[in-house]
mmCIF file of C-alpha atoms in Angstrom:
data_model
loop_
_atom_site.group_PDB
_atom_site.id
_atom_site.type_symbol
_atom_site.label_atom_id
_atom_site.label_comp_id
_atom_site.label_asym_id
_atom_site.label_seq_id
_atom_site.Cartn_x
_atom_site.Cartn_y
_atom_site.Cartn_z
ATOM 1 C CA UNK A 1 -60.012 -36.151 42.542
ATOM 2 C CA UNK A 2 -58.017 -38.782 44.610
ATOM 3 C CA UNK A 3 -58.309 -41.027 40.929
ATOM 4 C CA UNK A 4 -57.031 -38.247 39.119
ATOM 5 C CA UNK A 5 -53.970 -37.470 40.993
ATOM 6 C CA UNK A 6 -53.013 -40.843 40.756
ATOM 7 C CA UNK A 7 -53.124 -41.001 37.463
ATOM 8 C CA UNK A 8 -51.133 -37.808 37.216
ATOM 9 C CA UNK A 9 -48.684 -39.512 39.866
ATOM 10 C CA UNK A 10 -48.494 -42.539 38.008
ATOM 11 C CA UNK A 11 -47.730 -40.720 34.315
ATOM 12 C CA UNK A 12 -45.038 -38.427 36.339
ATOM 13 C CA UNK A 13 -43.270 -41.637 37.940
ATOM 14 C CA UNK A 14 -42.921 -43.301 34.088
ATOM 15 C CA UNK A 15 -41.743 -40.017 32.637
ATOM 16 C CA UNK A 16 -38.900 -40.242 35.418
ATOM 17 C CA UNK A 17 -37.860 -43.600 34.964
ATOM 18 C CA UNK A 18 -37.709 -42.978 31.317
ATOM 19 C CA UNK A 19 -35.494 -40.639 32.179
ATOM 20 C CA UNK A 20 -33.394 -42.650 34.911
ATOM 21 C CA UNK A 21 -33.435 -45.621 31.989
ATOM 22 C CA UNK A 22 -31.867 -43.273 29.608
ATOM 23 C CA UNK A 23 -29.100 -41.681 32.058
ATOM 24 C CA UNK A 24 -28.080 -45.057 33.250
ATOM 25 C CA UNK A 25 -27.680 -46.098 29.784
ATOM 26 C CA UNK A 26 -25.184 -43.601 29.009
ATOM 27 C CA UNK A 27 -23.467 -43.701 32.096
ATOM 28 C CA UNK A 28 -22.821 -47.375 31.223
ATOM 29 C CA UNK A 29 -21.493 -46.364 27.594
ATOM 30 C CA UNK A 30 -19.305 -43.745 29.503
ATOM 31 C CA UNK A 31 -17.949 -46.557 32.151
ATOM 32 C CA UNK A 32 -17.299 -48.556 28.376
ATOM 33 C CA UNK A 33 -15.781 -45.283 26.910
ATOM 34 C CA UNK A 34 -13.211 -44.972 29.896
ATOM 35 C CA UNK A 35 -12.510 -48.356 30.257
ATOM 36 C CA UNK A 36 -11.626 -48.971 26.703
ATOM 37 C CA UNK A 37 -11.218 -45.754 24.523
ATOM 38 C CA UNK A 38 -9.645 -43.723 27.502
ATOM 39 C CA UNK A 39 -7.309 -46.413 29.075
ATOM 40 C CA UNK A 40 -6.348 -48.104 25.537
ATOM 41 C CA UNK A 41 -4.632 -45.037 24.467
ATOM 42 C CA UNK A 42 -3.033 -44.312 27.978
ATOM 43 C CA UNK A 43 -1.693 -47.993 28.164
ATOM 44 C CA UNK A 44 -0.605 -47.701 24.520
ATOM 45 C CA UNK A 45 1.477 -44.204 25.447
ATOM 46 C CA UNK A 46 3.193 -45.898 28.177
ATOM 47 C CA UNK A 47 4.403 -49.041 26.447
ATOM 48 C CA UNK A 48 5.907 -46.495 23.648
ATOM 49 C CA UNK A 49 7.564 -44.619 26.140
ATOM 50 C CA UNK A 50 8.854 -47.939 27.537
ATOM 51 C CA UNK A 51 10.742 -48.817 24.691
ATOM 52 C CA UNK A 52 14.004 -46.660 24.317
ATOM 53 C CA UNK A 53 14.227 -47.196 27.560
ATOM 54 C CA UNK A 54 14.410 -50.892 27.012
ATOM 55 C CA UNK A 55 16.801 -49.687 23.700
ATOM 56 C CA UNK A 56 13.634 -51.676 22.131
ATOM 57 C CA UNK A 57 13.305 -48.816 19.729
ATOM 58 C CA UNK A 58 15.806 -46.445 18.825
ATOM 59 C CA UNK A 59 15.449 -42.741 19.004
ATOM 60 C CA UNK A 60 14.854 -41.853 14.808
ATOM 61 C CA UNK A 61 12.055 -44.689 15.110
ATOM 62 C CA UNK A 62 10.836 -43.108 18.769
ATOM 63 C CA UNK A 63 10.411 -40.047 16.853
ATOM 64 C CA UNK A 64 8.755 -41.012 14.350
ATOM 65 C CA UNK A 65 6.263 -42.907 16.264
ATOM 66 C CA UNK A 66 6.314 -39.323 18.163
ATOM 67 C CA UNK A 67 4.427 -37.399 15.780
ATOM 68 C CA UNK A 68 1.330 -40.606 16.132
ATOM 69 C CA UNK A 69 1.163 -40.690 19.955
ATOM 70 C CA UNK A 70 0.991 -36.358 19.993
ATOM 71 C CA UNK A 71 -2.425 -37.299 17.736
ATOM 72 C CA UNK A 72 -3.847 -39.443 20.179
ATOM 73 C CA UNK A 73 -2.765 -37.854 23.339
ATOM 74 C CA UNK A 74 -4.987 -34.472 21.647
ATOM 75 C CA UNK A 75 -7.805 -37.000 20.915
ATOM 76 C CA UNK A 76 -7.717 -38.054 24.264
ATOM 77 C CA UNK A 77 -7.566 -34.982 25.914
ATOM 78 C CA UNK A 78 -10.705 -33.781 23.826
ATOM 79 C CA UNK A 79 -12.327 -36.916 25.222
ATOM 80 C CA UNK A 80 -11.560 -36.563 28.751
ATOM 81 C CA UNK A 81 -12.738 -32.896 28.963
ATOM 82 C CA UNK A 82 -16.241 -33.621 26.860
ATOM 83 C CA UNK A 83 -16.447 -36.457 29.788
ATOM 84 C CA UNK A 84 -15.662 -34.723 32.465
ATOM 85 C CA UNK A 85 -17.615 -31.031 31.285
ATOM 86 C CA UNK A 86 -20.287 -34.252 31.391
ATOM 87 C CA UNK A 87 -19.859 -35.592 34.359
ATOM 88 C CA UNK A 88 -20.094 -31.723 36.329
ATOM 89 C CA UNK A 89 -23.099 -30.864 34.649
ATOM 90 C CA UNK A 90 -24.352 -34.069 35.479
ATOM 91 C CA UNK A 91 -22.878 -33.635 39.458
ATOM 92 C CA UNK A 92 -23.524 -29.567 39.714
ATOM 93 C CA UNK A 93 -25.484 -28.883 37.016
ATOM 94 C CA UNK A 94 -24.957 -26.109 34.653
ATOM 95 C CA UNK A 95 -23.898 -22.607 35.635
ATOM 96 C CA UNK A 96 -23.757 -19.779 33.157
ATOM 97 C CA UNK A 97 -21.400 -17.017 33.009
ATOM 98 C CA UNK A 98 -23.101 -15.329 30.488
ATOM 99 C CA UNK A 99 -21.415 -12.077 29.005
ATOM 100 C CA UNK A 100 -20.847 -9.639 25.464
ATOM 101 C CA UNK A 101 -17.653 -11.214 24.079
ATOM 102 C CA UNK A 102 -16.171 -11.153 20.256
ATOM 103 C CA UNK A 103 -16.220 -14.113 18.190
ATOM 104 C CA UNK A 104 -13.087 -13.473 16.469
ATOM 105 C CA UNK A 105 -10.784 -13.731 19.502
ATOM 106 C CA UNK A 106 -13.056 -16.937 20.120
ATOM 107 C CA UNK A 107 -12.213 -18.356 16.738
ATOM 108 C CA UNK A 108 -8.310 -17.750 16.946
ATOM 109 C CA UNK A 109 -8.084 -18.951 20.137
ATOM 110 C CA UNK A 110 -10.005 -22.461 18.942
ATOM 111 C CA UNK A 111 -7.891 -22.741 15.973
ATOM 112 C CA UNK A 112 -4.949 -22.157 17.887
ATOM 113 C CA UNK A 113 -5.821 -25.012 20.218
ATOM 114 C CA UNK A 114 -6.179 -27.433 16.786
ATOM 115 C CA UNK A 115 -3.353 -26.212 14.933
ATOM 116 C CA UNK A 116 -1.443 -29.638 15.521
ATOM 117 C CA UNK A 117 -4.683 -32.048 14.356
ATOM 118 C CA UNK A 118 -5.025 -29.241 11.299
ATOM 119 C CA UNK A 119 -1.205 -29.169 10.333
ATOM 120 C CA UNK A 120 -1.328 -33.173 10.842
ATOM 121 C CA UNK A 121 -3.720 -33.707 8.048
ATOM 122 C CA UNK A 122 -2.619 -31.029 5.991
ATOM 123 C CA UNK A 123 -6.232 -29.011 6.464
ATOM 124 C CA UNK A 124 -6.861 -25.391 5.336
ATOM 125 C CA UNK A 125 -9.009 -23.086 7.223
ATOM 126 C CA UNK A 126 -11.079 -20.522 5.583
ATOM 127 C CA UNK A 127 -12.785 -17.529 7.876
ATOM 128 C CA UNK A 128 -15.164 -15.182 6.994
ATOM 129 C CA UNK A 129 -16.980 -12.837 9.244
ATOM 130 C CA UNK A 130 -16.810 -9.788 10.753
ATOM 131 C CA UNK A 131 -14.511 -8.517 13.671
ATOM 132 C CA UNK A 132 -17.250 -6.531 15.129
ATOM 133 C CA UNK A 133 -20.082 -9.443 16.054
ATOM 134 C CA UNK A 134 -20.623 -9.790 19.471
ATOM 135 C CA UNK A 135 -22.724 -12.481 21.202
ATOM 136 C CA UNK A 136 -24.165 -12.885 24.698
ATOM 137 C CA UNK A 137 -23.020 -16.121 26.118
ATOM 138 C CA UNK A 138 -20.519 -18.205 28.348
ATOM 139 C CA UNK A 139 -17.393 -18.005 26.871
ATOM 140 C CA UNK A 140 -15.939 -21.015 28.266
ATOM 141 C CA UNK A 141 -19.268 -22.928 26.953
ATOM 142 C CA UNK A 142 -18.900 -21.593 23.251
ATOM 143 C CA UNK A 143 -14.716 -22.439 23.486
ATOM 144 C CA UNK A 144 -15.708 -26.048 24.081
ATOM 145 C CA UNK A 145 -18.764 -26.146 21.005
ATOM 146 C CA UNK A 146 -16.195 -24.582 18.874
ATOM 147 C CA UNK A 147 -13.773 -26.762 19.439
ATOM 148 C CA UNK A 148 -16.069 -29.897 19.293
ATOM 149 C CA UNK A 149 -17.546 -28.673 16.258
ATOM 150 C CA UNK A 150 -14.101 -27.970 14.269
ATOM 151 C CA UNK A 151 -12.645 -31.177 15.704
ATOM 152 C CA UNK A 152 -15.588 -33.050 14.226
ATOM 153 C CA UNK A 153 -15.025 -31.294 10.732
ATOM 154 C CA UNK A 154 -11.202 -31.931 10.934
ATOM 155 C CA UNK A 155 -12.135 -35.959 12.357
ATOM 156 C CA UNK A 156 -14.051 -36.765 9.146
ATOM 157 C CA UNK A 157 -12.258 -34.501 6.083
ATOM 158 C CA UNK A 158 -9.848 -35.923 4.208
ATOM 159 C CA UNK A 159 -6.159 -35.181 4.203
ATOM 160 C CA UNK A 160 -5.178 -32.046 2.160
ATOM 161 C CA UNK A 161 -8.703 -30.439 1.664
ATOM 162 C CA UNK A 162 -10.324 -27.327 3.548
ATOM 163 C CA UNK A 163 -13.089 -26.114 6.137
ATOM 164 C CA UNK A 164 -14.884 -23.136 5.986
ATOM 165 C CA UNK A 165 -16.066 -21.282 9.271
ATOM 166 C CA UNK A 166 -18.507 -18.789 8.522
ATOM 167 C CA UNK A 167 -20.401 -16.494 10.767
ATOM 168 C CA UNK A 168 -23.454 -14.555 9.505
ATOM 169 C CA UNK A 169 -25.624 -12.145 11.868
ATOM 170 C CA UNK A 170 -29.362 -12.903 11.073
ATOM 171 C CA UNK A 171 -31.992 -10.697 13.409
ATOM 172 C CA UNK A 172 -31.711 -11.608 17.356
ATOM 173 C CA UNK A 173 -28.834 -14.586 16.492
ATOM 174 C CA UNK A 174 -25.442 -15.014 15.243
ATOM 175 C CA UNK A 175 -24.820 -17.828 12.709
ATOM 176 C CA UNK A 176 -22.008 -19.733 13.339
ATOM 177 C CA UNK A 177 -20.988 -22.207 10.513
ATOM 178 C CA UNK A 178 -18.592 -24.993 10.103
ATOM 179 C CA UNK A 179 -18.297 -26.375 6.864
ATOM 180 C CA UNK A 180 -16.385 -29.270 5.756
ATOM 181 C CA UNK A 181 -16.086 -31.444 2.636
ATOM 182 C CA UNK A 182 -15.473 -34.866 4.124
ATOM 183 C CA UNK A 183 -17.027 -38.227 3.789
ATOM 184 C CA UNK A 184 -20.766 -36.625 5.253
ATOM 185 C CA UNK A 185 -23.510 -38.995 6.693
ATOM 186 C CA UNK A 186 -26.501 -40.344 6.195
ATOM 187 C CA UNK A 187 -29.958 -38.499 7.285
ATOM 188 C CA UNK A 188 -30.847 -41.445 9.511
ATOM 189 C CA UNK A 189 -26.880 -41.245 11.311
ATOM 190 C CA UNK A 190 -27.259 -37.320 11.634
ATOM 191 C CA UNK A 191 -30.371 -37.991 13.177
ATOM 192 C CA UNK A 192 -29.034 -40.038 16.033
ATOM 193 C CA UNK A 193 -25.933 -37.910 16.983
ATOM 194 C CA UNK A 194 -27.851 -35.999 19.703
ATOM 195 C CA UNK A 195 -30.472 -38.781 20.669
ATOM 196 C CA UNK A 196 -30.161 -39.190 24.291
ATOM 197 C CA UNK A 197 -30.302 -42.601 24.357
ATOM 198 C CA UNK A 198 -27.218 -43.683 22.461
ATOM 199 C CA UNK A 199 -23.570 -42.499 22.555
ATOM 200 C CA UNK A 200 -21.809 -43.707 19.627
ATOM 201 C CA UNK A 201 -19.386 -42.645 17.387
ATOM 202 C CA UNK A 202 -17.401 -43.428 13.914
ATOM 203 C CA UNK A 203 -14.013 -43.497 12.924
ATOM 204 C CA UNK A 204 -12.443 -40.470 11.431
ATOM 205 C CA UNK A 205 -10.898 -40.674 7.482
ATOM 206 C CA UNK A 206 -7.278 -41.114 9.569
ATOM 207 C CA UNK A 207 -9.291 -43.600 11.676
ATOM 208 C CA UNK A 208 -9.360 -41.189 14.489
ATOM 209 C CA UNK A 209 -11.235 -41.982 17.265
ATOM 210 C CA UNK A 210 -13.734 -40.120 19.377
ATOM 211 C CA UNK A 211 -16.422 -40.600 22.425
ATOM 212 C CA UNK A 212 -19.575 -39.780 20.827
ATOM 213 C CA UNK A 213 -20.148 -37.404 23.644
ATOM 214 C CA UNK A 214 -18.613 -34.163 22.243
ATOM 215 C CA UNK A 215 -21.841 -32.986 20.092
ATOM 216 C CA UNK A 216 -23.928 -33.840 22.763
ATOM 217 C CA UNK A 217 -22.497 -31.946 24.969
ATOM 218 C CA UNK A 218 -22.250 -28.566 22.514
ATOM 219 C CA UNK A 219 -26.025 -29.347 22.040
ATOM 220 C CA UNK A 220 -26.736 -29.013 25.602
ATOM 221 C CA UNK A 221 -24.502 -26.212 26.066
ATOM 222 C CA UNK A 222 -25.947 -23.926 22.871
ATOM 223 C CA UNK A 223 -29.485 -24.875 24.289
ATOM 224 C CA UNK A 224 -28.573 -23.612 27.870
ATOM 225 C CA UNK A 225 -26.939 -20.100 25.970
ATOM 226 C CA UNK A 226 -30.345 -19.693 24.185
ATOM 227 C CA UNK A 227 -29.437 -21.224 20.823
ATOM 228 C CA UNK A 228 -28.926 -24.566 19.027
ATOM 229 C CA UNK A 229 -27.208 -26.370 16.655
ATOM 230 C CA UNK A 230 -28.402 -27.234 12.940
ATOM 231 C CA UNK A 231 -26.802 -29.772 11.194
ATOM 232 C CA UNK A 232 -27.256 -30.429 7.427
ATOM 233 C CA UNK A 233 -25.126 -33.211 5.525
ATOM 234 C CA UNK A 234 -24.932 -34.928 2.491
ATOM 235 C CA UNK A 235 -23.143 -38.728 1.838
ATOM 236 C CA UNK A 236 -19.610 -38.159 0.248
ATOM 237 C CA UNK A 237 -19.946 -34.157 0.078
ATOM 238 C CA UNK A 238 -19.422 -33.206 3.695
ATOM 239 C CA UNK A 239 -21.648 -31.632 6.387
ATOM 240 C CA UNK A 240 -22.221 -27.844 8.227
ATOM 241 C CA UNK A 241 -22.480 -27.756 11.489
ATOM 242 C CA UNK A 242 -24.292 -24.505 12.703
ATOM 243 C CA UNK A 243 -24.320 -22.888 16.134
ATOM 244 C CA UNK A 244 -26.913 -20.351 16.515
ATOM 245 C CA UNK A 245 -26.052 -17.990 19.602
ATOM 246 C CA UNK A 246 -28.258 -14.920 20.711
ATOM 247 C CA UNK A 247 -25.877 -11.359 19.570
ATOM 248 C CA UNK A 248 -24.424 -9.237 22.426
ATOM 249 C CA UNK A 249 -27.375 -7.049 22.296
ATOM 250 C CA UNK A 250 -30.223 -9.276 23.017
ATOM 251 C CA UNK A 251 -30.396 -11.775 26.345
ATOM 252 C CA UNK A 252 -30.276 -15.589 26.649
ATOM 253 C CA UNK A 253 -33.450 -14.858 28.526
ATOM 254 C CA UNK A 254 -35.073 -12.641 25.564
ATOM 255 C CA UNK A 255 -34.352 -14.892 23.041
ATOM 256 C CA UNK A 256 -35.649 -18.041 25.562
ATOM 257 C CA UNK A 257 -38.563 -19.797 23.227
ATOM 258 C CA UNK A 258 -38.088 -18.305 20.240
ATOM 259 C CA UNK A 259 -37.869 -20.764 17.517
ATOM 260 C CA UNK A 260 -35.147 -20.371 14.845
ATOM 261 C CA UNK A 261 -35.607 -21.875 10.984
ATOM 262 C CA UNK A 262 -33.661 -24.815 10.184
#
């Protein structure tokens, strides 16, 4: 008996400092990620704002120049909230609010937030569902996938073409589908984007830049509202991005194990 709960002891201490191996890991990349592709873009704001002060640059070039550091200031602001919704649920761990709320108000309000990034590559968006669908959730944690989700869409299309959001009601979940027609990936890149073990990210078609943190984060948020996220992609045609979400009249705690076809 004594052997045996060793060996269980033993197994339990390697499973934890698997785990310890993999959060220090990515608290490293995020040290990296604030060091360079948070203070980069602050240190490259303030020399801008620097110059007509220094009648460097005058105020037709300044605004110009304008329109590029609005586009990075919303990248970075994107970043900075995926790293710090992070860094709480790493700190305080992750409290739902769950409630019955409409996914059309949740829609406009997201596409409201990214009507500069949309307008600034000339992007259409397409919406089709119904006003009626409810789901049970935290609002505030489906806001922040929806937002990471279109902004991901938006990072990789290409200037001038369109994304579809589409949200279907299928049985105990709501469907909710982001489809663009961008550069896509690779099987073997889509599988990494939510390994645990590496934060990394790619440059968008305007060479935006990004944490690698934002799907992660909406992965661990849909999983904690009783859903998930789906992700199918094709090299050079695009990719959909699908949250699944349980409807307003079925639980997070009803729906908790039940597996969902990909």
């Amino acid at each position: 008996q004594q052997q045996s709960r060793l060996i269980q002891q033993t197994a339990e201490l390697e499973v934890n400092n698997r785990k310890l191996a993999v959060l220090n890991n990515t608290k490293e990349k995020l040290f990296s990620i604030l060091a360079h592709d948070v203070r980069s873009p602050i240190a490259g704001l303030k020399t801008s704002l620097d110059l007509p002060n220094e009648k460097a640059l005058s105020r037709e070039h300044f605004t110009e120049l304008s329109h590029e550091l609005s586009s990075q200031l919303n990248q970075l602001q994107d970043s900075l909230d995926n790293l710090l919704k992070w860094s709480n649920r790493q700190l305080r761990g992750m409290e739902l609010q769950s409630q019955k709320i409409m996914m059309e108000p949740l829609i406009a309000d997201t596409i409201g937030l990214l009507q500069y990034n949309l307008a600034n590559k000339n992007i259409t968006v397409n919406i089709s569902a119904d006003a009626d669908t409810m789901i049970y959730a935290d609002p505030d944690h489906i806001k922040l996938i929806m937002r990471n989700l279109i902004s991901n869409a938006i990072k990789f299309s290409y200037s001038g073409s369109e994304i579809d959001l589409l949200v279907e009601e299928k049985e105990a979940f709501v469907y909710f589908s982001v489809i663009d027609k961008g550069i896509g990936m690779k099987k073997e890149v889509a599988d990494k984007l939510f390994n645990e073990a590496a934060v990394t990210s790619q440059r968008g078609t305007s060479n935006e830049k990004g944490t690698g943190m934002g799907l992660k984060i909406s992965r661990e948020f849909a999983e904690k509202n009783g859903g998930q996220i789906l992700i199918q992609c094709e090299p050079g045609s695009g990719c959909t991005f699908t949250l699944t979400i349980p409807v307003a009249a079925a639980s997070a705690a009803a729906v908790a194990g039940r597996s969902i076809d990909s």
